[in-house]
């Protein structure tokens, strides 16, 4: 709202470009057409004023649609024919949730707080809204798609939107006035469901955005279906995602060409691969992403099926899981000082039959003769190397099997710049 205040565009509700004589969400001809292959192809063209970092952010926001819906990718509501503009100011709008908010307008969605049944879920305090802005809160005739009101929608305004009295909310949820509203972290689970229902997307996609939870293959603990293609996007509110499998039984085949699970270190299939196509039985070591998002992909063919998998997720402050060769591992924030009160686990897994060779390029922790405060251990099977602390040279370490773990701990005082290590796989 603040960014668009000085705009000379004809903006409704602060960020919607109006076109005369057209309804918003009840206009079926305004939806983007579906292609023969069942996808909704939305071409786009970015202004030359955006830098590489902005373009990468746009790509990340759009990739999330591709992972969770049949949309294939800034704003009239819906498709107007020809080109349409989505105005995203470099100075104030470079956030994934804001980008997705505007893209949702282009796909045909209005703000959540003006949908036709909103009075059952929120109270609008017009006494704290200047009369000139009352129209922003006017209910619309909407197609609610048979889905409930979504306080967590990326399309919902925050509770103080357009207030004219400091500290007084304009939107109050009910019956619980303390329910959080107005997030801009990214699409909510219901946002995804609405897109897929509006465009009749035939996709198996799940968004898991709580602090912790469970995910399982379809029909678990019975056999999963044939010809399945599913994804789970895990997005914890903060920190890094940790994923732990408690059961794993996927049809085994050479190079896992039949059925497999694959895990990406980020929200889309463009993200780095943490765990490449994996099948068979036996538990997978715990997975820790570098951010608060992981994408889990599962695919099955038309032949024999297994029981599937069950995994739990939560968030951890730090750590990581490494399956790809020749990468670096650093303490949180390196080369800046790490934070106090950390406990981080980094697990490196080489292919079966190979070992991990670890070297340290830099090492500086809080100094103490007995390494009682900030400390690093390295584990391989039953062997423990360390403890290591202080400014010192740590010699190269070769694992005794195909897995090696680093455990880093800091106490509440006297942080330092930490460490940088590199590893390779060897026979």
Short mmCIF file of C-alpha atoms in Angstrom, two decimals:
data_model
loop_
_atom_site.label_atom_id
_atom_site.label_comp_id
_atom_site.label_asym_id
_atom_site.label_seq_id
_atom_site.Cartn_x
_atom_site.Cartn_y
_atom_site.Cartn_z
CA UNK A 1 0.00 0.00 0.00
CA UNK A 2 2.76 2.45 0.94
CA UNK A 3 4.71 1.77 -2.24
CA UNK A 4 1.69 2.33 -4.51
CA UNK A 5 0.45 5.47 -2.73
CA UNK A 6 2.06 7.83 -5.24
CA UNK A 7 1.26 5.69 -8.29
CA UNK A 8 -0.60 7.36 -11.18
CA UNK A 9 -2.27 4.06 -12.13
CA UNK A 10 -5.99 3.58 -11.50
CA UNK A 11 -5.58 1.24 -8.54
CA UNK A 12 -8.43 -0.44 -6.67
CA UNK A 13 -7.71 -1.81 -3.19
CA UNK A 14 -4.19 -0.42 -3.47
CA UNK A 15 -2.76 -2.94 -5.93
CA UNK A 16 -5.43 -3.99 -8.45
CA UNK A 17 -5.63 -2.30 -11.86
CA UNK A 18 -9.29 -1.93 -12.78
CA UNK A 19 -10.77 -2.37 -16.21
CA UNK A 20 -14.22 -0.93 -16.84
CA UNK A 21 -17.18 -3.20 -17.36
CA UNK A 22 -15.62 -6.43 -16.18
CA UNK A 23 -16.33 -8.58 -13.11
CA UNK A 24 -13.45 -9.90 -11.08
CA UNK A 25 -13.70 -13.55 -10.07
CA UNK A 26 -17.08 -14.48 -11.58
CA UNK A 27 -15.74 -13.91 -15.09
CA UNK A 28 -14.98 -17.40 -16.45
CA UNK A 29 -13.69 -16.04 -19.77
CA UNK A 30 -11.07 -14.09 -17.81
CA UNK A 31 -9.28 -17.27 -16.71
CA UNK A 32 -6.18 -18.42 -18.51
CA UNK A 33 -6.87 -21.29 -20.94
CA UNK A 34 -5.70 -24.83 -20.31
CA UNK A 35 -3.30 -26.38 -22.81
CA UNK A 36 -3.75 -29.79 -24.42
CA UNK A 37 -1.29 -31.27 -21.92
CA UNK A 38 -3.38 -30.00 -18.99
CA UNK A 39 -1.21 -27.06 -17.91
CA UNK A 40 -2.05 -23.37 -17.63
CA UNK A 41 0.71 -21.58 -19.54
CA UNK A 42 1.18 -17.96 -18.45
CA UNK A 43 3.95 -16.22 -20.43
CA UNK A 44 5.69 -13.27 -18.81
CA UNK A 45 8.19 -10.58 -19.66
CA UNK A 46 10.23 -8.79 -16.99
CA UNK A 47 11.18 -5.12 -17.06
CA UNK A 48 14.82 -4.36 -17.76
CA UNK A 49 14.91 -2.34 -14.52
CA UNK A 50 15.08 -5.53 -12.45
CA UNK A 51 18.49 -6.79 -11.37
CA UNK A 52 19.63 -10.42 -11.37
CA UNK A 53 18.70 -10.86 -7.70
CA UNK A 54 15.16 -9.63 -8.44
CA UNK A 55 14.84 -11.96 -11.43
CA UNK A 56 15.96 -14.91 -9.29
CA UNK A 57 13.30 -13.98 -6.73
CA UNK A 58 10.62 -13.84 -9.44
CA UNK A 59 11.76 -17.22 -10.71
CA UNK A 60 11.61 -18.73 -7.22
CA UNK A 61 8.09 -17.36 -6.65
CA UNK A 62 6.88 -18.66 -10.02
CA UNK A 63 8.58 -22.03 -9.60
CA UNK A 64 6.46 -22.61 -6.49
CA UNK A 65 3.35 -22.45 -8.68
CA UNK A 66 4.88 -25.02 -11.03
CA UNK A 67 5.72 -27.37 -8.15
CA UNK A 68 2.27 -27.23 -6.51
CA UNK A 69 -0.22 -26.48 -9.31
CA UNK A 70 -0.70 -26.88 -13.06
CA UNK A 71 0.22 -23.19 -13.56
CA UNK A 72 3.31 -22.80 -15.69
CA UNK A 73 4.66 -19.62 -15.53
CA UNK A 74 1.72 -8.19 -13.12
CA UNK A 75 -2.18 -6.57 -12.28
CA UNK A 76 -5.58 -6.92 -13.76
CA UNK A 77 -7.58 -9.65 -12.00
CA UNK A 78 -7.69 -12.60 -14.35
CA UNK A 79 -6.74 -12.78 -18.00
CA UNK A 80 -7.63 -9.68 -20.01
CA UNK A 81 -6.23 -10.69 -23.37
CA UNK A 82 -2.95 -9.54 -24.82
CA UNK A 83 -0.50 -8.31 -22.23
CA UNK A 84 -1.19 -7.10 -18.72
CA UNK A 85 0.96 -5.30 -16.19
CA UNK A 86 1.97 -6.44 -12.73
CA UNK A 87 3.54 -3.49 -10.93
CA UNK A 88 6.19 -4.56 -8.42
CA UNK A 89 8.35 -1.75 -7.13
CA UNK A 90 12.02 -2.57 -6.54
CA UNK A 91 12.03 -0.38 -3.43
CA UNK A 92 9.29 -2.15 -1.49
CA UNK A 93 7.87 -5.23 -3.21
CA UNK A 94 10.80 -7.63 -3.56
CA UNK A 95 9.36 -10.39 -1.38
CA UNK A 96 8.20 -13.80 -2.58
CA UNK A 97 4.80 -13.45 -0.91
CA UNK A 98 4.15 -10.03 -2.47
CA UNK A 99 5.10 -11.33 -5.90
CA UNK A 100 2.77 -14.30 -5.45
CA UNK A 101 0.02 -11.99 -4.15
CA UNK A 102 0.13 -10.01 -7.40
CA UNK A 103 0.41 -13.13 -9.56
CA UNK A 104 -2.70 -14.50 -7.84
CA UNK A 105 -4.56 -11.38 -8.94
CA UNK A 106 -3.49 -12.14 -12.51
CA UNK A 107 -4.80 -15.70 -12.09
CA UNK A 108 -8.24 -14.43 -11.04
CA UNK A 109 -8.23 -14.07 -7.25
CA UNK A 110 -9.41 -11.10 -5.18
CA UNK A 111 -8.33 -10.18 -1.66
CA UNK A 112 -9.50 -12.72 0.90
CA UNK A 113 -11.06 -10.10 3.20
CA UNK A 114 -13.60 -9.02 0.54
CA UNK A 115 -14.94 -12.47 -0.41
CA UNK A 116 -18.72 -12.80 -0.16
CA UNK A 117 -18.79 -14.73 3.13
CA UNK A 118 -16.19 -12.68 4.95
CA UNK A 119 -18.62 -11.41 7.62
CA UNK A 120 -18.74 -14.93 9.06
CA UNK A 121 -14.98 -14.83 9.66
CA UNK A 122 -13.86 -11.23 10.22
CA UNK A 123 -15.24 -7.93 11.46
CA UNK A 124 -14.36 -4.79 9.48
CA UNK A 125 -14.00 -1.78 11.80
CA UNK A 126 -15.09 1.01 9.47
CA UNK A 127 -14.78 3.53 12.33
CA UNK A 128 -10.99 3.24 11.96
CA UNK A 129 -11.04 3.57 8.17
CA UNK A 130 -11.20 6.94 6.44
CA UNK A 131 -14.36 7.15 4.26
CA UNK A 132 -12.27 7.52 1.11
CA UNK A 133 -10.93 4.00 1.65
CA UNK A 134 -14.20 2.25 2.54
CA UNK A 135 -14.45 0.88 -0.99
CA UNK A 136 -11.31 -1.17 -0.39
CA UNK A 137 -13.28 -3.20 2.16
CA UNK A 138 -16.48 -3.60 0.13
CA UNK A 139 -17.52 -7.23 -0.25
CA UNK A 140 -17.37 -8.74 -3.74
CA UNK A 141 -19.51 -11.35 -5.46
CA UNK A 142 -17.04 -14.22 -5.44
CA UNK A 143 -16.77 -17.87 -6.32
CA UNK A 144 -15.45 -19.36 -3.08
CA UNK A 145 -14.86 -22.75 -4.72
CA UNK A 146 -16.39 -24.62 -1.79
CA UNK A 147 -13.29 -23.94 0.32
CA UNK A 148 -13.20 -22.31 3.73
CA UNK A 149 -12.05 -18.81 4.52
CA UNK A 150 -8.26 -18.63 4.74
CA UNK A 151 -6.74 -16.39 7.41
CA UNK A 152 -3.29 -17.55 6.26
CA UNK A 153 -3.82 -16.67 2.59
CA UNK A 154 -1.17 -14.63 0.83
CA UNK A 155 -4.19 -12.64 -0.43
CA UNK A 156 -5.33 -11.54 3.05
CA UNK A 157 -4.68 -7.99 4.31
CA UNK A 158 -3.11 -7.52 7.72
CA UNK A 159 -5.20 -6.42 10.70
CA UNK A 160 -4.06 -2.77 10.55
CA UNK A 161 -4.49 -2.22 6.80
CA UNK A 162 -5.56 1.40 6.11
CA UNK A 163 -6.16 2.19 9.76
CA UNK A 164 -6.45 5.91 10.55
CA UNK A 165 -5.93 5.39 14.29
CA UNK A 166 -2.62 4.09 15.51
CA UNK A 167 -2.95 0.74 17.26
CA UNK A 168 -6.57 0.17 16.20
CA UNK A 169 -7.21 -2.75 13.82
CA UNK A 170 -9.38 -2.49 10.74
CA UNK A 171 -9.78 -6.29 10.33
CA UNK A 172 -10.50 -8.46 13.37
CA UNK A 173 -10.81 -12.27 12.99
CA UNK A 174 -13.65 -14.04 14.75
CA UNK A 175 -14.34 -15.82 16.94
CA UNK A 176 -10.65 -15.62 17.93
CA UNK A 177 -9.37 -12.05 17.42
CA UNK A 178 -5.76 -13.18 17.91
CA UNK A 179 -5.55 -15.38 14.83
CA UNK A 180 -2.59 -14.17 12.69
CA UNK A 181 -3.58 -12.69 9.32
CA UNK A 182 -1.82 -10.97 6.46
CA UNK A 183 1.35 -13.05 5.95
CA UNK A 184 3.59 -12.53 2.90
CA UNK A 185 5.87 -15.57 3.29
CA UNK A 186 4.30 -17.42 0.38
CA UNK A 187 1.25 -19.34 -0.82
CA UNK A 188 -0.80 -21.00 1.90
CA UNK A 189 -2.10 -24.56 1.66
CA UNK A 190 -5.57 -23.21 0.83
CA UNK A 191 -4.13 -20.81 -1.77
CA UNK A 192 -2.74 -23.87 -3.54
CA UNK A 193 -6.05 -25.74 -3.23
CA UNK A 194 -7.96 -22.76 -4.64
CA UNK A 195 -5.70 -22.47 -7.68
CA UNK A 196 -5.94 -26.18 -8.39
CA UNK A 197 -9.72 -26.18 -7.98
CA UNK A 198 -10.32 -23.04 -10.05
CA UNK A 199 -8.23 -24.33 -12.93
CA UNK A 200 -9.17 -28.01 -12.41
CA UNK A 201 -5.53 -29.01 -12.09
CA UNK A 202 -4.95 -32.76 -11.99
CA UNK A 203 -1.91 -32.67 -9.71
CA UNK A 204 -0.79 -34.43 -6.54
CA UNK A 205 0.80 -31.62 -4.55
CA UNK A 206 0.92 -30.82 -0.86
CA UNK A 207 2.12 -27.74 1.03
CA UNK A 208 3.22 -28.40 4.62
CA UNK A 209 3.82 -25.08 6.39
CA UNK A 210 3.57 -25.80 10.10
CA UNK A 211 6.42 -25.95 12.62
CA UNK A 212 6.35 -29.74 12.40
CA UNK A 213 4.29 -32.52 10.93
CA UNK A 214 4.08 -35.89 9.18
CA UNK A 215 4.11 -36.84 5.50
CA UNK A 216 3.40 -40.26 4.02
CA UNK A 217 3.05 -41.79 0.60
CA UNK A 218 -0.52 -42.33 -0.61
CA UNK A 219 -2.37 -45.22 1.09
CA UNK A 220 0.43 -45.77 3.63
CA UNK A 221 0.84 -48.30 5.28
CA UNK A 222 -0.82 -50.09 2.36
CA UNK A 223 0.88 -50.17 -1.04
CA UNK A 224 1.11 -46.84 -2.85
CA UNK A 225 -0.72 -46.50 -6.20
CA UNK A 226 0.78 -47.13 -9.61
CA UNK A 227 1.72 -44.24 -11.91
CA UNK A 228 1.86 -41.75 -9.06
CA UNK A 229 3.62 -38.41 -9.33
CA UNK A 230 3.46 -36.35 -6.13
CA UNK A 231 5.35 -33.55 -4.42
CA UNK A 232 5.40 -32.21 -0.87
CA UNK A 233 6.72 -28.70 -0.31
CA UNK A 234 7.80 -28.34 3.33
CA UNK A 235 8.05 -24.72 4.47
CA UNK A 236 8.62 -24.21 8.19
CA UNK A 237 8.06 -20.71 9.60
CA UNK A 238 11.77 -20.24 10.37
CA UNK A 239 15.22 -21.88 10.70
CA UNK A 240 16.03 -24.95 8.56
CA UNK A 241 13.90 -27.96 7.68
CA UNK A 242 14.85 -31.30 9.20
CA UNK A 243 13.27 -34.44 7.70
CA UNK A 244 13.48 -37.86 9.37
CA UNK A 245 12.15 -41.09 7.85
CA UNK A 246 10.65 -43.73 10.15
CA UNK A 247 9.67 -46.14 7.35
CA UNK A 248 10.93 -46.56 3.78
CA UNK A 249 9.91 -49.30 1.29
CA UNK A 250 9.93 -48.31 -2.37
CA UNK A 251 10.15 -50.81 -5.23
CA UNK A 252 13.81 -51.46 -5.99
CA UNK A 253 15.12 -51.24 -9.56
CA UNK A 254 18.51 -50.57 -11.20
CA UNK A 255 19.33 -46.87 -10.75
CA UNK A 256 15.79 -46.50 -9.31
CA UNK A 257 14.32 -46.02 -12.80
CA UNK A 258 10.92 -47.44 -11.77
CA UNK A 259 9.83 -45.94 -8.42
CA UNK A 260 11.82 -43.39 -6.45
CA UNK A 261 11.90 -40.53 -4.00
CA UNK A 262 13.96 -37.39 -4.64
CA UNK A 263 14.58 -34.44 -2.31
CA UNK A 264 15.52 -30.89 -3.32
CA UNK A 265 17.23 -28.30 -1.11
CA UNK A 266 14.65 -25.58 -1.74
CA UNK A 267 11.08 -25.01 -2.91
CA UNK A 268 11.31 -26.17 -6.54
CA UNK A 269 12.84 -28.75 -8.85
CA UNK A 270 15.37 -26.13 -9.87
CA UNK A 271 16.82 -26.25 -6.35
CA UNK A 272 19.99 -28.26 -5.63
CA UNK A 273 19.40 -31.97 -5.13
CA UNK A 274 19.92 -33.17 -1.56
CA UNK A 275 18.93 -36.79 -2.17
CA UNK A 276 18.95 -38.09 -5.73
CA UNK A 277 16.52 -40.74 -6.95
CA UNK A 278 16.42 -43.36 -4.18
CA UNK A 279 14.51 -46.63 -3.81
CA UNK A 280 14.64 -49.99 -2.00
CA UNK A 281 14.27 -50.57 1.73
CA UNK A 282 16.03 -49.36 4.85
CA UNK A 283 15.98 -45.95 6.44
CA UNK A 284 17.43 -42.83 4.85
CA UNK A 285 19.72 -40.77 7.13
CA UNK A 286 18.09 -37.57 8.49
CA UNK A 287 17.87 -34.77 5.93
CA UNK A 288 18.57 -31.15 6.88
CA UNK A 289 18.05 -28.39 4.31
CA UNK A 290 20.06 -25.20 4.15
CA UNK A 291 16.86 -23.09 4.39
CA UNK A 292 13.33 -23.43 5.77
CA UNK A 293 12.13 -25.18 2.58
CA UNK A 294 12.48 -28.69 1.13
CA UNK A 295 10.72 -30.25 -1.85
CA UNK A 296 10.05 -34.01 -1.73
CA UNK A 297 9.21 -35.71 -5.03
CA UNK A 298 7.78 -39.23 -5.36
CA UNK A 299 7.22 -41.17 -8.58
CA UNK A 300 5.98 -44.70 -9.31
CA UNK A 301 5.48 -46.65 -12.52
CA UNK A 302 2.82 -49.19 -13.52
CA UNK A 303 4.52 -52.28 -12.06
CA UNK A 304 5.13 -53.66 -8.55
CA UNK A 305 4.58 -51.21 -5.67
CA UNK A 306 6.01 -51.10 -2.17
CA UNK A 307 4.47 -49.97 1.11
CA UNK A 308 5.90 -46.48 0.66
CA UNK A 309 7.29 -44.16 3.28
CA UNK A 310 6.54 -42.21 6.43
CA UNK A 311 8.58 -39.20 7.57
CA UNK A 312 8.33 -36.41 10.11
CA UNK A 313 9.59 -32.86 9.69
CA UNK A 314 10.48 -30.03 12.04
CA UNK A 315 12.86 -27.09 12.14
CA UNK A 316 16.41 -26.89 13.44
CA UNK A 317 18.66 -23.89 13.90
CA UNK A 318 21.48 -25.15 11.72
CA UNK A 319 23.12 -28.16 10.11
CA UNK A 320 22.89 -29.82 6.74
CA UNK A 321 22.75 -33.01 4.67
CA UNK A 322 25.18 -33.58 1.83
CA UNK A 323 25.00 -36.30 -0.84
CA UNK A 324 26.56 -34.50 -3.80
CA UNK A 325 30.36 -34.67 -4.24
CA UNK A 326 32.88 -31.87 -3.76
CA UNK A 327 31.03 -29.34 -1.62
CA UNK A 328 31.89 -27.03 1.26
CA UNK A 329 30.47 -27.02 4.79
CA UNK A 330 30.55 -23.92 6.97
CA UNK A 331 29.45 -22.97 10.45
CA UNK A 332 26.36 -20.70 10.55
CA UNK A 333 27.15 -17.20 9.27
CA UNK A 334 30.75 -17.96 8.27
CA UNK A 335 32.99 -15.95 7.89
CA UNK A 336 30.97 -13.77 10.28
CA UNK A 337 30.65 -14.93 13.87
CA UNK A 338 28.34 -17.86 14.57
CA UNK A 339 25.46 -17.41 17.03
CA UNK A 340 25.42 -18.55 20.68
CA UNK A 341 23.62 -21.64 21.95
CA UNK A 342 23.81 -23.68 18.74
CA UNK A 343 23.91 -27.41 18.16
CA UNK A 344 24.38 -28.28 14.51
CA UNK A 345 24.71 -31.67 12.81
CA UNK A 346 26.14 -31.95 9.29
CA UNK A 347 25.91 -35.39 7.66
CA UNK A 348 27.88 -36.29 4.52
CA UNK A 349 26.94 -39.52 2.72
CA UNK A 350 28.98 -40.96 -0.13
CA UNK A 351 27.74 -43.67 -2.54
CA UNK A 352 27.95 -47.21 -1.17
CA UNK A 353 31.51 -48.50 -1.45
CA UNK A 354 33.09 -45.04 -1.23
CA UNK A 355 34.40 -42.98 1.67
CA UNK A 356 34.32 -39.31 2.62
CA UNK A 357 37.58 -37.36 2.79
CA UNK A 358 37.18 -34.15 4.84
CA UNK A 359 39.63 -31.24 5.01
CA UNK A 360 39.42 -27.90 6.81
CA UNK A 361 40.21 -24.67 4.96
CA UNK A 362 39.69 -22.45 8.02
CA UNK A 363 39.04 -23.14 11.69
CA UNK A 364 38.56 -20.74 14.59
CA UNK A 365 36.34 -21.45 17.59
CA UNK A 366 36.42 -20.11 21.14
CA UNK A 367 39.75 -21.18 22.64
CA UNK A 368 39.83 -23.47 25.69
CA UNK A 369 42.40 -26.10 26.66
CA UNK A 370 39.74 -28.76 27.33
CA UNK A 371 37.32 -27.62 24.56
CA UNK A 372 34.45 -27.32 27.06
CA UNK A 373 32.61 -24.40 25.45
CA UNK A 374 32.46 -24.05 21.65
CA UNK A 375 33.48 -27.33 20.08
CA UNK A 376 33.41 -29.52 16.97
CA UNK A 377 33.38 -33.35 16.82
CA UNK A 378 33.65 -35.52 13.72
CA UNK A 379 32.07 -39.00 13.77
CA UNK A 380 32.52 -41.93 11.41
CA UNK A 381 30.88 -45.16 12.51
CA UNK A 382 32.05 -45.87 16.06
CA UNK A 383 35.06 -43.55 15.77
CA UNK A 384 34.99 -39.98 17.14
CA UNK A 385 37.55 -37.35 16.14
CA UNK A 386 37.97 -34.34 18.37
CA UNK A 387 36.93 -32.39 20.29
CA UNK A 388 38.34 -29.48 18.29
CA UNK A 389 38.29 -25.84 19.41
CA UNK A 390 40.35 -22.65 19.35
CA UNK A 391 42.38 -21.39 16.40
CA UNK A 392 44.06 -24.56 15.19
CA UNK A 393 44.88 -26.65 12.15
CA UNK A 394 42.66 -29.73 11.83
CA UNK A 395 44.16 -32.51 9.73
CA UNK A 396 42.27 -34.29 6.99
CA UNK A 397 39.88 -37.06 8.05
CA UNK A 398 38.81 -40.09 6.03
CA UNK A 399 35.59 -41.87 7.04
CA UNK A 400 35.65 -45.56 7.93
CA UNK A 401 32.41 -46.11 5.98
CA UNK A 402 30.36 -44.10 3.51
CA UNK A 403 28.94 -41.63 6.07
CA UNK A 404 30.64 -38.94 8.13
CA UNK A 405 29.03 -36.47 10.57
CA UNK A 406 30.16 -33.16 12.03
CA UNK A 407 28.59 -31.98 15.29
CA UNK A 408 29.15 -28.33 16.19
CA UNK A 409 28.14 -26.77 19.51
CA UNK A 410 28.41 -23.23 20.84
CA UNK A 411 27.64 -21.98 24.34
CA UNK A 412 26.20 -18.61 25.38
CA UNK A 413 29.41 -16.54 25.31
CA UNK A 414 32.50 -15.69 23.20
CA UNK A 415 31.62 -16.56 19.61
CA UNK A 416 34.14 -16.60 16.75
CA UNK A 417 34.09 -16.88 12.96
CA UNK A 418 33.79 -20.68 12.95
CA UNK A 419 34.99 -23.06 10.28
CA UNK A 420 34.98 -23.90 6.61
CA UNK A 421 35.49 -27.49 5.51
CA UNK A 422 35.49 -29.26 2.14
CA UNK A 423 34.92 -32.90 1.30
CA UNK A 424 35.39 -35.29 -1.60
CA UNK A 425 34.42 -38.92 -2.18
CA UNK A 426 37.15 -41.53 -2.54
CA UNK A 427 37.45 -45.32 -2.75
#
